[in-house]
Amino acid sequence: MNRTAGVTAHQWILRARPHGRPQDSDVELVETTTGVPAVDEVGVENLVMSVEPYMRGRMGGEATYAEPYELGEPMRAPTVGRIAESTDPELPVGTLVLHDHGWRTHSLVPTAECTPLRHDDLPAVTHLGLLGIPGMTAWIGVERIARVVAGDVVFVSSAAGAVGSTVVQLAKLRGAMVIASVGSPEKVELVKSLGADAAFDYHDGPVKDLLRTTMADLGVSGLDVYFDNVGGEHLEAAIRVINDHARIALCGMISIYNSAVPQPGPSNLIKLIWRRARMEGFLLGDHLDARDEFEDEMAGLLRSGRIRPVHTEFPGGVAGAWDAFLGMLDGTATGKAVVPIHGHTGGRFPAI
Amino acid sequence: MNRTAGVTAHQWILRARPHGRPQDSDVELVETTTGVPAVDEVGVENLVMSVEPYMRGRMGGEATYAEPYELGEPMRAPTVGRIAESTDPELPVGTLVLHDHGWRTHSLVPTAECTPLRHDDLPAVTHLGLLGIPGMTAWIGVERIARVVAGDVVFVSSAAGAVGSTVVQLAKLRGAMVIASVGSPEKVELVKSLGADAAFDYHDGPVKDLLRTTMADLGVSGLDVYFDNVGGEHLEAAIRVINDHARIALCGMISIYNSAVPQPGPSNLIKLIWRRARMEGFLLGDHLDARDEFEDEMAGLLRSGRIRPVHTEFPGGVAGAWDAFLGMLDGTATGKAVVPIHGHTGGRFPAI
């Protein structure tokens, strides 16, 4: 147990609510002092931070599904850190924990909001990726929403992203045929190396044509599942070719997160009737009961090498978080975008 | 048992495939002779015919979910008739049957495609309405797709139609609060008399405003269920105000059946994610296992007067079928549009 008068920390503050694509002037990296942990708090030295698509919604200030960030307050994100100050015997100094008080080098975290890593033999970054929000989002979407079974033809958009690259692999592990849409030739190769049966770069033409051609090459005539991470043109293209009783898991619509004006939706929703198809949105928060089941399967797959983590590490320590966030929104990151902090920025807790 | 050399009958023939709203020149009423029933056929004198929204799709010739009608061939529709010629002891002369060989005065029907009416104490027209396709469609949508339970706030479009007027009543019987959209002031009064807690005429303004005002008057802030019969603006307006875990049953999209060009879909599908909502299309053909359960409940409700049949009888005998069909598409019919034949047109089977 250590007691200090607080440590020097760096953290990101929301300065303005973005309209359209976020600007550098919307945020600011500031130096601060953490203060002393209260009785029900621990001091955490952060090791690696996440950037998540939902953060864009929280910046906007409109009610989406998550509380907006307050202007002038720190932005939060999932973060893995090591406990550096604690009076709680169940959370001793040195414990690796997951918490949501990130985008900063050091955090005071209520003990109730610290989750010790159950599988701490696996790399810290894994807990933000395959074992974290994107991994569990993919798993819930595949298991509970799309209910992928062997023999299904599964189409995944944003398939080289954090969620998409996990969906590709989980769907293959369940015996499905997988078609992937990605944003560059390099990502085409990546998702094929993850097991996708076919992949295309959506910049190469209208998505509906690319999808049809890819399906024809594979000899399939319809989709049983579409795992939607982007909305817009992809969603309409997928609906065109769904099979009877298809399932469309709506996970994200990154194509519209940055639009200042509403985009028209798919013009062919009547196909959901003709094909008796189900389209369902989901959020992780409704499925926390599956946490242990998910973690145990995923940790097992990781240890046995049957699933491969894909992540992009952004450099610069805590200062790199903003580039990582924009890289995720712009699609320049591959897999899970993460920001290692340790050693890159000033301000350390005393030796632990 | 009677044997004839066939009888003179009148039937509707598809002459041209409509683009947009069907034209009178797309169809023709012709006189013909039925011919003699084969061994596995019965001769049926039709009593009352139906018009169904899906007929518009079958006229169009594109693959929807039902086989297109052939050009130059008779158009089919559900019809209640009385067997006039039969050698099948299980289908004796006089039996009331439901079959799909309608839009004609007399039909030769394969015995395998004749369904004797289980509840033949109830009026023939009932078997095309509450006990027929629209009644069962409403029941499946309420029971299996939207899964309406007591306390739900349910919004129904085209609520004075054959399906809608049944949904209003079934949802009320299950303890829901019901908001109805209809197309005239008279229909507002009708659906209120069926139990709707509130109703509006969608011609009175943007649907989103009418819906919000109606909800405010009722003191409710969101919808648990939207039963969609029309698509388009109604669907977008409903999605705007769904509650968490809302269910949207896609039953029909009459607003687009007659459009020659695709209409943009709702611009707010991302709300399906934020609200973790499910939107699901359905067709009756997937739910035939529920036939007896549905019929028994509906027949009981009818006999006890707890559900009220709503139908519009179009005059003119078989010749009235075309006006009935257009009336249904244009929304001038209220409830189930039916066409009584008996006695109105030439050509009778010999005495039965």
XYZ file of C-alpha atoms in Angstrom:
704
model
C 0.000 0.000 0.000
C 1.252 3.419 -0.914
C -0.024 6.843 -0.024
C 0.839 9.876 -2.077
C -0.446 13.382 -2.494
C -1.501 12.489 -6.012
C 0.541 12.118 -9.152
C 0.989 14.180 -12.262
C -1.187 12.757 -15.026
C -2.128 13.614 -18.587
C -5.687 13.335 -19.772
C -7.891 14.202 -22.730
C -10.661 16.773 -22.217
C -13.683 17.326 -24.477
C -13.674 20.992 -25.494
C -16.351 21.171 -28.216
C -19.031 18.885 -29.612
C -18.132 17.804 -33.139
C -20.452 18.205 -36.107
C -19.534 15.737 -38.796
C -15.966 14.429 -38.583
C -14.324 15.413 -35.275
C -11.698 18.172 -35.427
C -8.482 18.487 -33.430
C -9.932 21.576 -31.769
C -12.732 19.479 -30.230
C -10.338 18.000 -27.664
C -7.303 18.952 -25.591
C -4.594 16.972 -23.807
C -3.942 18.562 -20.407
C -1.696 17.967 -17.415
C -3.374 17.492 -14.069
C -2.866 15.924 -10.658
C -4.884 12.846 -9.773
C -5.427 13.627 -6.118
C -5.418 11.082 -3.336
C -7.603 7.945 -3.633
C -10.635 8.008 -1.355
C -11.409 5.010 0.840
C -13.426 3.291 -1.869
C -11.032 4.165 -4.667
C -7.764 2.796 -6.004
C -5.025 4.552 -7.906
C -4.339 2.920 -11.262
C -1.376 3.359 -13.540
C -2.750 2.823 -17.013
C -0.947 0.543 -19.433
C -3.012 0.474 -22.591
C -6.111 2.427 -23.641
C -8.838 1.696 -26.099
C -10.647 3.774 -28.681
C -14.258 2.723 -29.338
C -16.770 3.739 -32.017
C -19.387 4.620 -29.385
C -17.121 7.417 -28.160
C -18.101 9.392 -31.263
C -21.719 9.280 -30.092
C -20.805 10.338 -26.552
C -18.899 13.342 -27.904
C -21.954 14.497 -29.889
C -24.048 15.300 -26.870
C -27.261 13.844 -28.271
C -28.946 11.005 -26.487
C -27.860 7.847 -28.297
C -27.587 4.890 -25.985
C -24.681 6.099 -23.866
C -24.477 9.184 -21.690
C -22.822 12.103 -23.472
C -19.421 13.280 -22.248
C -19.586 16.605 -20.445
C -17.831 19.548 -22.041
C -14.644 20.373 -20.107
C -14.557 16.917 -18.548
C -12.223 14.007 -19.318
C -13.242 11.551 -22.020
C -13.558 7.977 -20.910
C -12.638 4.753 -22.610
C -11.874 1.192 -21.614
C -8.361 0.917 -20.248
C -6.146 -1.781 -18.775
C -3.999 -0.663 -15.878
C -2.138 -1.872 -12.841
C -3.222 -0.932 -9.337
C -0.591 1.336 -7.769
C -2.401 2.553 -4.656
C -4.974 0.575 -2.737
C -6.282 -0.054 0.746
C -8.701 -2.744 -0.509
C -7.438 -6.254 0.291
C -9.372 -7.640 -2.689
C -7.613 -5.249 -5.061
C -3.981 -5.310 -3.939
C -1.264 -3.197 -5.516
C -0.042 -4.882 -8.696
C -3.434 -6.269 -9.737
C -4.176 -5.885 -13.424
C -7.624 -4.395 -13.911
C -9.975 -3.234 -16.646
C -11.795 0.047 -16.069
C -13.542 2.808 -17.975
C -11.664 5.821 -16.603
C -9.294 6.109 -19.498
C -7.916 8.520 -21.917
C -5.437 9.419 -19.207
C -2.156 8.141 -17.837
C -3.336 7.611 -14.285
C -6.825 7.215 -12.893
C -8.537 7.200 -9.561
C -11.108 4.462 -9.980
C -13.938 3.475 -7.625
C -13.272 -0.077 -6.498
C -16.735 -1.054 -7.741
C -15.701 -0.031 -11.255
C -12.459 -2.045 -11.332
C -12.626 -5.475 -12.932
C -9.593 -7.659 -12.209
C -8.544 -9.549 -15.349
C -9.698 -13.159 -15.074
C -7.261 -14.346 -17.720
C -4.241 -12.257 -16.819
C -1.838 -14.688 -18.453
C -2.963 -13.234 -21.786
C -1.445 -9.946 -23.044
C -3.006 -6.744 -21.707
C -3.987 -5.613 -25.195
C -6.085 -8.754 -25.613
C -8.388 -7.547 -22.874
C -9.321 -4.541 -24.978
C -9.667 -6.557 -28.192
C -10.711 -10.197 -28.437
C -11.527 -10.397 -24.718
C -12.848 -6.854 -24.578
C -15.754 -4.902 -25.991
C -15.185 -5.650 -29.681
C -14.555 -9.344 -29.095
C -17.638 -9.783 -26.960
C -19.704 -7.657 -29.345
C -18.726 -9.975 -32.185
C -19.467 -13.039 -30.076
C -22.917 -11.814 -28.971
C -23.769 -10.845 -32.537
C -22.743 -14.232 -33.905
C -24.189 -16.328 -31.057
C -27.305 -14.531 -29.907
C -28.396 -12.197 -32.688
C -27.391 -13.739 -36.013
C -27.240 -17.236 -34.487
C -24.690 -18.434 -37.014
C -24.711 -22.174 -37.639
C -22.660 -24.487 -39.827
C -23.466 -24.029 -43.483
C -24.623 -20.433 -43.215
C -23.415 -17.929 -45.767
C -22.288 -14.938 -43.691
C -21.476 -11.477 -45.044
C -19.482 -9.120 -42.797
C -18.754 -5.458 -43.446
C -15.851 -3.544 -41.965
C -14.376 -7.011 -41.712
C -10.838 -5.909 -40.946
C -12.032 -3.864 -37.985
C -11.960 -4.875 -34.356
C -15.422 -6.426 -34.392
C -15.405 -7.564 -38.019
C -12.111 -9.446 -37.830
C -13.498 -11.352 -34.852
C -16.803 -12.088 -36.607
C -14.904 -13.517 -39.602
C -13.009 -15.901 -37.355
C -15.925 -16.893 -35.101
C -18.183 -17.557 -38.093
C -15.527 -19.763 -39.684
C -15.049 -21.637 -36.407
C -18.802 -22.337 -36.458
C -18.636 -23.795 -39.956
C -20.020 -20.887 -41.978
C -18.898 -19.594 -45.363
C -17.705 -16.003 -44.931
C -17.718 -13.098 -47.380
C -15.935 -9.966 -46.163
C -16.074 -6.336 -47.213
C -13.041 -4.205 -46.331
C -11.502 -0.879 -47.270
C -8.146 -1.682 -48.896
C -6.312 -4.399 -50.861
C -4.120 -5.075 -47.816
C -7.201 -5.696 -45.729
C -8.518 -8.102 -48.375
C -5.384 -10.176 -47.839
C -5.653 -9.856 -44.068
C -9.220 -11.132 -43.812
C -8.463 -13.987 -46.193
C -5.585 -14.945 -43.907
C -8.128 -14.966 -41.052
C -10.214 -17.482 -42.970
C -12.672 -15.452 -45.061
C -13.683 -17.459 -48.116
C -13.797 -14.301 -50.216
C -13.293 -10.589 -49.685
C -13.565 -7.370 -51.659
C -12.457 -3.760 -51.296
C -15.671 -1.741 -51.274
C -13.938 1.133 -53.066
C -13.790 -1.010 -56.214
C -17.384 -0.386 -57.298
C -20.987 -0.364 -56.138
C -21.217 -2.704 -53.173
C -24.190 -4.514 -54.699
C -22.144 -5.432 -57.771
C -19.076 -6.442 -55.770
C -21.202 -8.589 -53.491
C -23.023 -10.281 -56.362
C -19.807 -11.026 -58.221
C -18.168 -12.411 -55.102
C -21.184 -14.612 -54.380
C -21.225 -15.880 -57.955
C -17.523 -16.777 -57.720
C -18.269 -18.796 -54.586
C -21.332 -20.381 -56.191
C -23.776 -19.107 -53.591
C -27.062 -17.427 -54.397
C -28.026 -15.760 -51.129
C -26.972 -14.679 -47.662
C -28.189 -16.296 -44.459
C -26.549 -13.700 -42.255
C -25.385 -10.147 -42.684
C -23.332 -8.729 -39.828
C -23.622 -4.986 -40.361
C -20.981 -2.637 -39.036
C -21.502 0.169 -41.518
C -25.136 0.651 -42.616
C -25.889 2.624 -45.757
C -25.019 1.129 -49.129
C -23.754 -2.120 -47.601
C -27.031 -2.745 -45.819
C -29.094 -2.181 -48.956
C -26.777 -4.404 -50.992
C -27.053 -7.194 -48.443
C -30.844 -7.019 -48.208
C -31.034 -7.431 -52.002
C -29.591 -10.935 -51.767
C -30.810 -12.353 -48.465
C -32.141 -15.878 -48.288
C -35.403 -16.872 -46.653
C -35.244 -16.458 -42.867
C -32.042 -14.418 -43.062
C -30.769 -12.663 -39.959
C -29.254 -9.193 -40.078
C -27.339 -8.235 -36.958
C -27.102 -4.452 -36.704
C -23.942 -3.788 -34.764
C -22.804 -0.387 -36.003
C -23.313 2.111 -38.769
C -19.927 3.742 -39.067
C -20.881 5.077 -42.509
C -23.240 7.534 -40.846
C -21.588 8.348 -37.505
C -19.937 11.390 -39.018
C -22.804 12.611 -41.191
C -24.296 15.873 -40.120
C -27.515 15.151 -42.053
C -29.590 11.940 -42.068
C -28.859 9.552 -44.918
C -31.740 7.727 -46.631
C -32.137 4.145 -45.548
C -32.353 1.048 -47.733
C -35.104 1.272 -50.341
C -35.721 -2.460 -50.302
C -36.947 -3.220 -46.784
C -39.964 -4.964 -48.330
C -37.563 -7.854 -48.968
C -37.561 -8.421 -45.214
C -41.186 -9.461 -45.667
C -40.724 -11.548 -48.790
C -37.764 -13.358 -47.211
C -39.254 -13.391 -43.687
C -36.014 -11.900 -42.472
C -35.127 -10.512 -39.082
C -33.062 -7.370 -38.582
C -32.050 -6.719 -35.020
C -29.950 -4.115 -33.297
C -28.017 -5.024 -30.191
C -25.776 -3.569 -27.538
C -23.391 -5.381 -25.278
C -24.950 -4.019 -22.103
C -27.986 -6.287 -22.514
C -25.819 -9.405 -22.593
C -23.523 -9.140 -19.598
C -24.907 -12.453 -18.346
C -22.863 -14.075 -21.111
C -19.587 -12.557 -19.922
C -18.072 -15.685 -18.354
C -19.217 -18.026 -21.112
C -17.796 -15.675 -23.717
C -14.507 -15.103 -21.883
C -13.906 -18.770 -21.303
C -14.465 -19.666 -24.949
C -12.388 -16.757 -26.209
C -9.514 -17.311 -23.784
C -9.453 -20.960 -24.798
C -9.371 -20.071 -28.483
C -6.571 -17.596 -27.852
C -4.445 -20.010 -25.844
C -4.828 -22.746 -28.440
C -4.068 -20.371 -31.288
C -7.381 -21.010 -33.051
C -8.205 -17.315 -33.097
C -5.775 -14.565 -33.940
C -5.745 -11.103 -32.337
C -5.563 -8.271 -34.844
C -4.652 -4.870 -33.554
C -2.999 -1.609 -34.521
C -0.864 0.046 -31.857
C -0.782 3.812 -32.144
C 2.455 5.424 -30.934
C 2.996 8.477 -28.773
C 1.630 7.224 -25.488
C -1.464 8.963 -24.190
C -0.940 11.701 -26.794
C -1.548 9.113 -29.528
C -5.137 8.481 -28.449
C -6.598 11.129 -30.706
C -4.893 9.784 -33.838
C -6.005 6.310 -32.870
C -9.591 7.486 -32.542
C -9.577 9.218 -35.931
C -7.810 6.231 -37.460
C -10.578 3.968 -36.251
C -13.290 6.297 -37.602
C -11.501 6.741 -40.924
C -10.776 3.055 -41.314
C -7.009 3.444 -41.388
C -6.584 1.199 -38.351
C -6.693 -2.552 -38.803
C -8.329 -4.675 -36.154
C -8.486 -3.219 -32.692
C -6.912 0.259 -32.351
C -5.044 0.536 -29.065
C -2.816 3.082 -27.363
C -0.015 1.784 -25.147
C 0.826 4.346 -22.479
C 3.381 2.927 -20.137
C 6.678 4.745 -20.343
C 5.633 7.058 -23.135
C 4.360 9.985 -21.109
C 5.463 11.855 -18.056
C 3.944 11.270 -14.656
C 4.414 7.942 -12.893
C 3.040 6.580 -9.692
C 5.770 5.889 -7.160
C 7.398 2.487 -7.535
C 4.959 -0.375 -7.092
C -73.613 -36.530 -57.048
C -74.211 -34.697 -60.247
C -72.462 -34.976 -63.565
C -72.588 -32.208 -66.128
C -70.771 -31.293 -69.276
C -69.491 -28.246 -67.473
C -71.174 -24.983 -66.645
C -70.937 -21.490 -67.951
C -68.723 -19.435 -65.695
C -67.247 -15.955 -65.595
C -63.659 -15.391 -64.614
C -61.014 -12.680 -64.505
C -57.973 -13.026 -66.777
C -54.673 -11.166 -66.421
C -54.020 -9.402 -69.749
C -51.061 -7.119 -68.949
C -48.624 -6.640 -66.107
C -49.244 -3.327 -64.347
C -46.579 -0.721 -63.776
C -47.536 1.486 -60.872
C -51.252 1.520 -60.110
C -53.098 -1.231 -62.014
C -55.243 -0.116 -64.974
C -58.571 -1.514 -66.112
C -56.885 -2.682 -69.303
C -54.628 -5.008 -67.298
C -57.499 -7.448 -66.754
C -60.574 -8.823 -68.520
C -63.735 -10.565 -67.327
C -64.522 -13.406 -69.738
C -67.154 -16.106 -70.109
C -65.963 -19.679 -70.228
C -67.082 -23.241 -69.559
C -65.664 -25.041 -66.543
C -65.449 -28.482 -68.099
C -66.172 -31.712 -66.268
C -64.436 -32.401 -62.932
C -61.721 -35.038 -63.171
C -61.665 -37.919 -60.684
C -59.621 -35.943 -58.149
C -61.520 -32.720 -58.622
C -64.773 -31.243 -57.382
C -67.006 -28.631 -58.962
C -67.497 -25.641 -56.685
C -70.102 -22.908 -56.932
C -68.435 -19.882 -55.458
C -70.268 -17.743 -52.911
C -67.893 -15.007 -51.870
C -64.454 -14.034 -53.130
C -61.589 -12.213 -51.551
C -59.192 -9.557 -52.725
C -55.748 -9.661 -51.137
C -52.821 -7.209 -51.206
C -50.421 -9.941 -52.336
C -52.364 -10.196 -55.604
C -50.747 -6.930 -56.672
C -47.356 -8.607 -56.414
C -48.500 -11.679 -58.339
C -49.755 -9.460 -61.164
C -46.373 -7.756 -61.465
C -44.522 -10.811 -62.683
C -41.437 -10.220 -60.569
C -40.404 -12.793 -58.029
C -41.744 -11.550 -54.709
C -42.733 -14.362 -52.408
C -45.649 -15.721 -54.401
C -45.620 -17.150 -57.895
C -46.607 -14.568 -60.514
C -49.901 -15.018 -62.325
C -49.449 -16.080 -65.943
C -50.556 -13.656 -68.630
C -53.764 -14.876 -70.257
C -54.561 -17.110 -67.291
C -57.204 -16.639 -64.579
C -56.254 -14.703 -61.481
C -56.604 -16.572 -58.229
C -57.800 -15.493 -54.836
C -59.197 -17.098 -51.724
C -62.842 -17.960 -52.194
C -65.576 -19.644 -50.209
C -67.856 -21.888 -52.216
C -70.210 -24.815 -51.963
C -69.390 -28.153 -53.552
C -71.814 -28.791 -56.407
C -70.228 -31.793 -58.095
C -68.229 -34.467 -56.321
C -67.417 -38.152 -56.367
C -65.321 -37.858 -53.194
C -67.170 -39.193 -50.130
C -65.132 -36.900 -47.866
C -66.245 -33.840 -49.829
C -69.936 -34.418 -50.451
C -72.097 -32.072 -52.466
C -73.167 -29.169 -50.255
C -69.939 -28.949 -48.281
C -68.721 -25.392 -47.713
C -65.065 -25.118 -48.640
C -62.291 -22.553 -48.834
C -60.067 -22.694 -51.914
C -57.726 -20.514 -53.930
C -59.293 -20.924 -57.371
C -61.211 -17.706 -57.254
C -61.947 -14.662 -59.196
C -64.584 -16.752 -61.005
C -68.135 -17.857 -60.472
C -67.457 -21.574 -60.636
C -64.246 -23.487 -60.157
C -62.967 -26.980 -60.694
C -60.796 -27.513 -57.664
C -58.438 -30.408 -56.938
C -59.737 -32.169 -53.826
C -56.346 -31.690 -52.208
C -56.798 -27.922 -52.481
C -60.276 -27.808 -50.909
C -60.430 -27.018 -47.203
C -63.822 -27.751 -45.621
C -64.778 -24.967 -43.201
C -64.223 -26.170 -39.634
C -66.477 -23.508 -38.165
C -69.245 -23.509 -40.761
C -71.775 -22.090 -38.319
C -70.086 -18.729 -38.823
C -70.922 -16.597 -41.884
C -69.081 -17.425 -45.111
C -67.555 -13.960 -45.273
C -65.899 -14.524 -41.884
C -63.777 -17.247 -43.416
C -62.169 -14.703 -45.721
C -61.763 -12.098 -42.972
C -61.234 -12.779 -39.292
C -60.894 -16.526 -39.844
C -59.090 -16.092 -43.165
C -55.784 -14.758 -44.379
C -56.042 -11.258 -42.864
C -57.269 -12.527 -39.505
C -54.554 -15.120 -39.200
C -51.931 -12.667 -40.469
C -52.908 -10.275 -37.698
C -52.873 -13.074 -35.129
C -49.427 -14.366 -36.164
C -48.041 -10.841 -36.181
C -49.391 -10.105 -32.718
C -48.607 -13.498 -31.181
C -45.409 -14.688 -32.815
C -43.667 -11.653 -34.296
C -44.509 -8.617 -32.160
C -45.342 -10.824 -29.150
C -47.741 -8.274 -27.707
C -48.214 -8.471 -23.946
C -50.303 -6.552 -21.452
C -49.030 -3.031 -20.957
C -47.385 -2.700 -24.366
C -47.903 0.474 -26.346
C -48.803 -0.733 -29.841
C -48.938 1.427 -32.967
C -50.804 0.043 -35.992
C -50.904 1.561 -39.466
C -53.668 0.970 -41.990
C -55.635 0.195 -38.868
C -59.049 0.212 -40.542
C -57.907 -2.388 -43.052
C -58.557 -6.095 -42.915
C -55.376 -6.905 -41.009
C -55.148 -3.639 -39.077
C -58.679 -3.743 -37.689
C -57.936 -7.228 -36.376
C -54.608 -6.168 -34.858
C -56.335 -3.316 -33.012
C -58.815 -5.714 -31.453
C -56.356 -8.521 -30.669
C -53.873 -6.105 -29.083
C -56.634 -4.634 -26.904
C -57.767 -8.126 -25.887
C -54.183 -8.789 -24.752
C -54.139 -5.687 -22.576
C -52.118 -3.322 -24.753
C -52.643 0.388 -25.353
C -53.335 0.903 -29.061
C -52.617 3.889 -31.310
C -54.038 3.638 -34.814
C -53.250 5.411 -38.075
C -56.023 5.449 -40.692
C -56.929 7.283 -43.860
C -60.162 9.177 -43.127
C -62.129 10.756 -40.267
C -64.735 7.991 -40.584
C -62.036 5.393 -40.090
C -60.797 7.242 -36.993
C -64.247 6.734 -35.490
C -64.369 3.125 -36.635
C -61.074 2.106 -35.024
C -61.984 3.902 -31.819
C -65.212 1.906 -31.758
C -63.050 -1.217 -32.087
C -61.159 -0.206 -28.956
C -58.195 1.871 -30.157
C -57.134 4.265 -27.390
C -56.321 6.948 -29.941
C -56.334 7.291 -33.713
C -55.362 9.847 -36.342
C -55.973 10.428 -40.047
C -52.513 10.372 -41.617
C -53.592 12.959 -44.189
C -53.681 15.576 -41.408
C -49.941 16.236 -41.333
C -46.521 14.608 -41.195
C -46.978 11.206 -39.597
C -44.146 11.854 -37.166
C -45.940 14.915 -35.797
C -49.341 13.219 -35.637
C -47.827 10.259 -33.844
C -45.955 12.404 -31.327
C -49.015 14.507 -30.557
C -51.176 11.435 -30.129
C -48.626 9.840 -27.818
C -48.371 13.017 -25.760
C -52.163 13.114 -25.395
C -52.070 9.556 -24.082
C -49.127 10.319 -21.822
C -46.825 7.731 -23.365
C -43.254 8.396 -24.409
C -42.440 5.452 -26.654
C -43.714 2.482 -28.625
C -43.118 -1.117 -27.649
C -44.600 -2.474 -30.862
C -45.171 -1.139 -34.334
C -47.324 -3.291 -36.597
C -46.423 -2.016 -40.057
C -48.822 -2.418 -42.935
C -47.610 0.494 -45.020
C -43.848 1.138 -44.818
C -42.461 4.498 -45.913
C -43.142 7.557 -43.785
C -45.043 5.581 -41.146
C -42.117 3.245 -40.579
C -39.646 6.091 -40.160
C -42.018 7.924 -37.802
C -42.448 4.820 -35.667
C -38.718 4.090 -35.450
C -38.157 7.633 -34.142
C -40.119 6.870 -30.986
C -39.496 3.208 -30.233
C -38.734 2.101 -26.721
C -35.871 -0.172 -25.746
C -36.389 -3.706 -27.036
C -39.216 -2.646 -29.340
C -40.559 -5.084 -31.911
C -41.531 -4.003 -35.401
C -43.629 -6.545 -37.276
C -43.344 -5.942 -41.005
C -46.579 -7.218 -42.472
C -47.046 -5.144 -45.607
C -45.871 -1.999 -47.330
C -48.920 -0.888 -49.239
C -47.404 2.595 -49.617
C -44.902 1.160 -52.090
C -46.790 -1.643 -53.846
C -47.784 0.707 -56.621
C -44.528 2.637 -56.931
C -42.754 2.101 -60.193
C -39.473 3.328 -58.665
C -37.898 2.377 -55.320
C -38.631 4.745 -52.437
C -35.873 5.589 -49.947
C -36.129 3.713 -46.684
C -36.113 5.137 -43.168
C -33.081 7.307 -42.451
C -33.016 6.378 -38.785
C -32.316 2.641 -38.733
C -29.440 3.312 -36.343
C -32.139 3.671 -33.691
C -32.673 -0.071 -34.006
C -29.200 -0.387 -32.469
C -29.617 2.263 -29.781
C -32.956 0.780 -28.753
C -31.910 -2.852 -29.345
C -35.015 -3.243 -31.451
C -36.059 -6.089 -33.689
C -37.706 -5.591 -37.073
C -39.001 -8.752 -38.633
C -40.890 -9.571 -41.791
C -43.279 -12.480 -41.835
C -45.574 -14.428 -44.119
C -48.428 -16.646 -43.150
C -47.067 -19.650 -45.031
C -44.371 -20.163 -42.392
C -46.942 -20.444 -39.614
C -49.500 -22.960 -40.825
C -48.771 -25.076 -37.752
C -50.713 -22.446 -35.781
C -53.847 -22.807 -37.912
C -55.978 -24.756 -35.443
C -54.884 -22.756 -32.401
C -55.639 -19.530 -34.244
C -59.001 -20.723 -35.594
C -60.196 -21.968 -32.256
C -59.357 -18.714 -30.502
C -60.827 -16.574 -33.264
C -64.011 -18.621 -33.639
C -64.518 -18.385 -29.880
C -64.026 -14.627 -29.906
C -66.482 -14.311 -32.777
C -69.168 -16.458 -31.146
C -68.873 -14.585 -27.864
C -68.940 -11.210 -29.607
C -65.584 -10.125 -28.182
C -64.223 -9.431 -31.656
C -66.117 -7.675 -34.395
C -65.814 -8.487 -38.110
C -65.280 -5.432 -40.285
C -65.816 -5.801 -43.988
C -66.853 -3.935 -47.112
C -69.001 -5.860 -49.578
C -68.476 -4.768 -53.152
C -71.557 -5.104 -55.376
C -71.869 -6.463 -58.879
C -71.109 -10.100 -58.276
C -67.955 -11.440 -59.891
C -67.785 -8.270 -62.003
C -67.246 -6.278 -58.805
C -63.947 -7.966 -57.997
C -61.851 -5.442 -59.860
C -63.369 -2.461 -58.056
C -62.916 -4.279 -54.783
C -59.244 -4.875 -55.555
C -58.619 -1.227 -56.468
C -60.631 -0.126 -53.445
C -58.383 -2.186 -51.202
C -55.209 -0.788 -52.805
C -56.510 2.785 -52.679
C -57.723 2.500 -49.122
C -61.384 3.190 -49.924
C -62.463 -0.163 -48.513
C -62.869 -0.532 -44.762
C -61.908 -3.804 -43.147
C -61.920 -6.852 -45.314
C -62.978 -6.199 -48.936
C -65.155 -9.050 -50.192
C -67.130 -9.823 -53.309
C -70.348 -11.837 -52.899
C -71.103 -13.746 -56.085
C -74.102 -15.935 -55.538
C -77.046 -14.885 -57.656
C -75.356 -11.849 -59.129
C -73.871 -13.374 -62.249
C -75.012 -15.760 -64.915
C -74.005 -19.397 -64.907
C -75.207 -21.688 -62.123
C -74.417 -25.235 -61.324
C -77.471 -27.463 -61.534
C -79.509 -27.558 -58.357
C -77.557 -28.838 -55.370
